[in-house]
PDB file of C-alpha atoms in Angstrom:
ATOM      1  CA  UNK A  50      23.056  -2.702   5.663  1.00 53.00           C
ATOM      2  CA  UNK A  51      19.562  -2.988   4.061  1.00 65.00           C
ATOM      3  CA  UNK A  52      16.582  -2.402   5.500  1.00 87.00           C
ATOM      4  CA  UNK A  53      14.109  -5.411   6.706  1.00 94.00           C
ATOM      5  CA  UNK A  54      10.650  -4.937   7.144  1.00 96.00           C
ATOM      6  CA  UNK A  55       7.611  -7.204   7.702  1.00 97.00           C
ATOM      7  CA  UNK A  56       4.226  -7.385   7.390  1.00 98.00           C
ATOM      8  CA  UNK A  57       0.985  -9.040   7.165  1.00 98.00           C
ATOM      9  CA  UNK A  58      -2.622  -8.833   6.034  1.00 98.00           C
ATOM     10  CA  UNK A  59      -5.732  -7.826   9.095  1.00 97.00           C
ATOM     11  CA  UNK A  60      -6.586 -11.834   9.523  1.00 98.00           C
ATOM     12  CA  UNK A  61      -3.059 -12.704   9.777  1.00 97.00           C
ATOM     13  CA  UNK A  62      -2.988 -15.457   6.964  1.00 97.00           C
ATOM     14  CA  UNK A  63      -0.325 -14.358   5.099  1.00 98.00           C
ATOM     15  CA  UNK A  64       2.592 -12.595   6.318  1.00 98.00           C
ATOM     16  CA  UNK A  65       5.848 -11.296   4.288  1.00 98.00           C
ATOM     17  CA  UNK A  66       9.365  -9.711   4.808  1.00 98.00           C
ATOM     18  CA  UNK A  67      10.793  -7.280   2.653  1.00 97.00           C
ATOM     19  CA  UNK A  68      14.416  -6.851   2.386  1.00 96.00           C
ATOM     20  CA  UNK A  69      16.168  -3.835   0.845  1.00 93.00           C
ATOM     21  CA  UNK A  70      15.876   0.244   0.772  1.00 92.00           C
ATOM     22  CA  UNK A  71      12.535   1.890  -0.314  1.00 95.00           C
ATOM     23  CA  UNK A  72      13.137   4.489  -3.139  1.00 95.00           C
ATOM     24  CA  UNK A  73       9.884   5.994  -3.004  1.00 97.00           C
ATOM     25  CA  UNK A  74       6.583   6.590  -1.005  1.00 97.00           C
ATOM     26  CA  UNK A  75       3.862   7.917  -2.927  1.00 97.00           C
ATOM     27  CA  UNK A  76       0.324   8.746  -1.793  1.00 97.00           C
ATOM     28  CA  UNK A  77      -1.965   8.206  -4.787  1.00 96.00           C
ATOM     29  CA  UNK A  78      -5.218  10.009  -5.421  1.00 96.00           C
ATOM     30  CA  UNK A  79      -6.033   8.491  -8.729  1.00 95.00           C
ATOM     31  CA  UNK A  80      -9.587   6.987  -9.267  1.00 95.00           C
ATOM     32  CA  UNK A  81      -8.436   3.537  -9.423  1.00 95.00           C
ATOM     33  CA  UNK A  82      -6.437   4.148  -6.242  1.00 95.00           C
ATOM     34  CA  UNK A  83      -9.822   5.204  -4.348  1.00 95.00           C
ATOM     35  CA  UNK A  84     -11.776   2.622  -5.466  1.00 94.00           C
ATOM     36  CA  UNK A  85      -9.485  -0.362  -4.320  1.00 91.00           C
ATOM     37  CA  UNK A  86      -8.440   1.520  -0.986  1.00 93.00           C
ATOM     38  CA  UNK A  87     -12.106   2.732  -0.117  1.00 93.00           C
ATOM     39  CA  UNK A  88     -10.334   6.148   0.713  1.00 94.00           C
ATOM     40  CA  UNK A  89      -9.056   9.349  -0.588  1.00 94.00           C
ATOM     41  CA  UNK A  90      -5.730   7.725  -1.825  1.00 95.00           C
ATOM     42  CA  UNK A  91      -3.764   4.795  -1.425  1.00 96.00           C
ATOM     43  CA  UNK A  92      -0.416   4.667   0.246  1.00 97.00           C
ATOM     44  CA  UNK A  93       2.680   2.819  -1.307  1.00 97.00           C
ATOM     45  CA  UNK A  94       6.600   2.008  -1.207  1.00 97.00           C
ATOM     46  CA  UNK A  95       8.404   1.369  -3.980  1.00 97.00           C
ATOM     47  CA  UNK A  96      11.460   0.017  -4.589  1.00 96.00           C
ATOM     48  CA  UNK A  97      13.719  -1.469  -7.451  1.00 95.00           C
ATOM     49  CA  UNK A  98      16.172  -3.430  -5.112  1.00 93.00           C
ATOM     50  CA  UNK A  99      13.879  -4.971  -2.445  1.00 94.00           C
ATOM     51  CA  UNK A 100      13.374  -8.406  -2.367  1.00 95.00           C
ATOM     52  CA  UNK A 101       9.825  -9.351  -1.236  1.00 97.00           C
ATOM     53  CA  UNK A 102       9.686 -12.886   0.633  1.00 97.00           C
ATOM     54  CA  UNK A 103       6.075 -14.860   1.750  1.00 97.00           C
ATOM     55  CA  UNK A 104       6.759 -16.424   4.939  1.00 98.00           C
ATOM     56  CA  UNK A 105       3.042 -17.809   5.429  1.00 97.00           C
ATOM     57  CA  UNK A 106       0.020 -17.722   3.211  1.00 97.00           C
ATOM     58  CA  UNK A 107       1.016 -17.075  -0.173  1.00 96.00           C
ATOM     59  CA  UNK A 108      -1.933 -19.271  -1.139  1.00 97.00           C
ATOM     60  CA  UNK A 109      -4.119 -16.835   0.169  1.00 97.00           C
ATOM     61  CA  UNK A 110      -2.936 -14.061  -2.246  1.00 98.00           C
ATOM     62  CA  UNK A 111      -5.172 -12.935  -5.139  1.00 97.00           C
ATOM     63  CA  UNK A 112      -4.112 -10.305  -7.731  1.00 95.00           C
ATOM     64  CA  UNK A 113      -6.027  -8.116  -9.797  1.00 95.00           C
ATOM     65  CA  UNK A 114      -4.890  -6.044 -12.816  1.00 94.00           C
ATOM     66  CA  UNK A 115      -7.278  -3.932 -14.205  1.00 94.00           C
ATOM     67  CA  UNK A 116      -7.464  -4.298 -18.044  1.00 95.00           C
ATOM     68  CA  UNK A 117      -6.166  -1.550 -20.067  1.00 94.00           C
ATOM     69  CA  UNK A 118      -4.154  -0.092 -17.621  1.00 92.00           C
ATOM     70  CA  UNK A 119      -0.932  -0.354 -15.416  1.00 88.00           C
ATOM     71  CA  UNK A 120      -3.214  -0.623 -12.177  1.00 92.00           C
ATOM     72  CA  UNK A 121      -2.601  -3.481 -10.013  1.00 93.00           C
ATOM     73  CA  UNK A 122      -3.106  -5.177  -6.834  1.00 94.00           C
ATOM     74  CA  UNK A 123      -2.571  -8.103  -4.764  1.00 97.00           C
ATOM     75  CA  UNK A 124      -4.677  -9.088  -1.335  1.00 97.00           C
ATOM     76  CA  UNK A 125      -5.935 -11.509   0.860  1.00 98.00           C
ATOM     77  CA  UNK A 126      -8.322 -13.909  -0.428  1.00 97.00           C
ATOM     78  CA  UNK A 127      -9.730 -13.930   3.144  1.00 97.00           C
ATOM     79  CA  UNK A 128     -10.234 -10.632   4.594  1.00 97.00           C
ATOM     80  CA  UNK A 129      -9.473  -8.612   1.661  1.00 96.00           C
ATOM     81  CA  UNK A 130      -6.522  -6.517   2.944  1.00 97.00           C
ATOM     82  CA  UNK A 131      -3.938  -5.010   0.459  1.00 97.00           C
ATOM     83  CA  UNK A 132      -0.598  -6.915   0.163  1.00 98.00           C
ATOM     84  CA  UNK A 133       2.783  -6.297  -1.434  1.00 98.00           C
ATOM     85  CA  UNK A 134       3.178  -7.493  -5.230  1.00 96.00           C
ATOM     86  CA  UNK A 135       5.762  -6.846  -8.005  1.00 95.00           C
ATOM     87  CA  UNK A 136       5.546  -5.192 -11.451  1.00 91.00           C
ATOM     88  CA  UNK A 137       7.769  -4.678 -14.383  1.00 88.00           C
ATOM     89  CA  UNK A 138       8.508  -8.511 -14.866  1.00 87.00           C
ATOM     90  CA  UNK A 139       9.254  -8.440 -10.768  1.00 86.00           C
ATOM     91  CA  UNK A 140      11.862  -5.799 -11.118  1.00 92.00           C
ATOM     92  CA  UNK A 141       9.794  -3.318  -8.961  1.00 95.00           C
ATOM     93  CA  UNK A 142       8.429  -4.245  -5.284  1.00 97.00           C
ATOM     94  CA  UNK A 143       5.085  -2.241  -4.283  1.00 97.00           C
ATOM     95  CA  UNK A 144       4.107  -2.425  -0.859  1.00 98.00           C
ATOM     96  CA  UNK A 145       0.667  -0.729   0.704  1.00 98.00           C
ATOM     97  CA  UNK A 146       2.333   1.157   3.943  1.00 97.00           C
ATOM     98  CA  UNK A 147      -0.735   0.144   5.878  1.00 96.00           C
ATOM     99  CA  UNK A 148       0.215  -3.550   5.860  1.00 98.00           C
ATOM    100  CA  UNK A 149       3.654  -2.725   7.588  1.00 98.00           C
ATOM    101  CA  UNK A 150       3.757  -4.409  11.077  1.00 97.00           C
ATOM    102  CA  UNK A 151       7.429  -2.587  11.356  1.00 95.00           C
ATOM    103  CA  UNK A 152       8.020   1.141  11.159  1.00 93.00           C
ATOM    104  CA  UNK A 153       9.539   2.797   7.715  1.00 90.00           C
ATOM    105  CA  UNK A 154      12.031   5.770   7.739  1.00 89.00           C
ATOM    106  CA  UNK A 155      10.716   7.072   4.979  1.00 92.00           C
ATOM    107  CA  UNK A 156       8.276   9.729   4.671  1.00 96.00           C
ATOM    108  CA  UNK A 157       6.103  10.140   2.009  1.00 97.00           C
ATOM    109  CA  UNK A 158       7.458  11.846  -1.180  1.00 97.00           C
ATOM    110  CA  UNK A 159       4.094  13.350  -2.841  1.00 97.00           C
ATOM    111  CA  UNK A 160       0.617  13.427  -3.415  1.00 96.00           C
ATOM    112  CA  UNK A 161       0.130  12.363  -6.823  1.00 96.00           C
ATOM    113  CA  UNK A 162      -2.714  12.351  -9.308  1.00 96.00           C
ATOM    114  CA  UNK A 163      -4.046  15.160  -7.323  1.00 95.00           C
ATOM    115  CA  UNK A 164      -6.515  15.547 -10.729  1.00 95.00           C
ATOM    116  CA  UNK A 165      -8.564  13.115 -10.010  1.00 95.00           C
ATOM    117  CA  UNK A 166      -8.769  13.490  -5.933  1.00 94.00           C
ATOM    118  CA  UNK A 167     -12.087  13.049  -4.285  1.00 93.00           C
ATOM    119  CA  UNK A 168     -14.336  16.223  -3.805  1.00 92.00           C
ATOM    120  CA  UNK A 169     -14.529  15.449  -0.241  1.00 93.00           C
ATOM    121  CA  UNK A 170     -10.576  15.288   0.189  1.00 91.00           C
ATOM    122  CA  UNK A 171      -9.960  19.185   0.976  1.00 89.00           C
ATOM    123  CA  UNK A 172      -9.206  21.185   4.276  1.00 88.00           C
ATOM    124  CA  UNK A 173      -9.049  17.487   6.037  1.00 88.00           C
ATOM    125  CA  UNK A 174      -6.426  19.173   8.865  1.00 87.00           C
ATOM    126  CA  UNK A 175      -9.588  21.247   9.905  1.00 92.00           C
ATOM    127  CA  UNK A 176     -11.665  18.631  11.285  1.00 92.00           C
ATOM    128  CA  UNK A 177     -12.098  17.467  14.656  1.00 92.00           C
ATOM    129  CA  UNK A 178      -9.201  15.535  15.755  1.00 91.00           C
ATOM    130  CA  UNK A 179      -9.766  12.291  18.421  1.00 92.00           C
ATOM    131  CA  UNK A 180      -7.270   9.844  19.709  1.00 95.00           C
ATOM    132  CA  UNK A 181      -9.910   7.480  19.888  1.00 95.00           C
ATOM    133  CA  UNK A 182     -13.640   6.275  18.564  1.00 93.00           C
ATOM    134  CA  UNK A 183     -16.352   9.295  19.027  1.00 92.00           C
ATOM    135  CA  UNK A 184     -18.760   8.784  21.741  1.00 87.00           C
TER     136      UNK A 184
END
């Protein structure tokens, strides 16, 4: 039986369901993913067998494709949260891992595009770890 996952945006305006197994999970460090995530990398799940269904708020979704590249993203017009989208004429479902509300059993396969990683993205295992906000 195929996995079923649910997700949403930060403000809750958009909710979705993905039915099917994820085949890959990559942490991409390219400069495009750094810019659109505002972080060291994007964390995306990929599936060529899954089905994406919008449960609520489809009119709130905005898409952006960087001209001259394959880089795309979808996001909520209200809160800006990254949302799933399809690529390759609907043959590939791309799901930002942080948008999921349900757990996934697949672990990341690889860090990719390390040649363009942020200069501060090294030795992070060595810095202090807190369970909550700093005091």
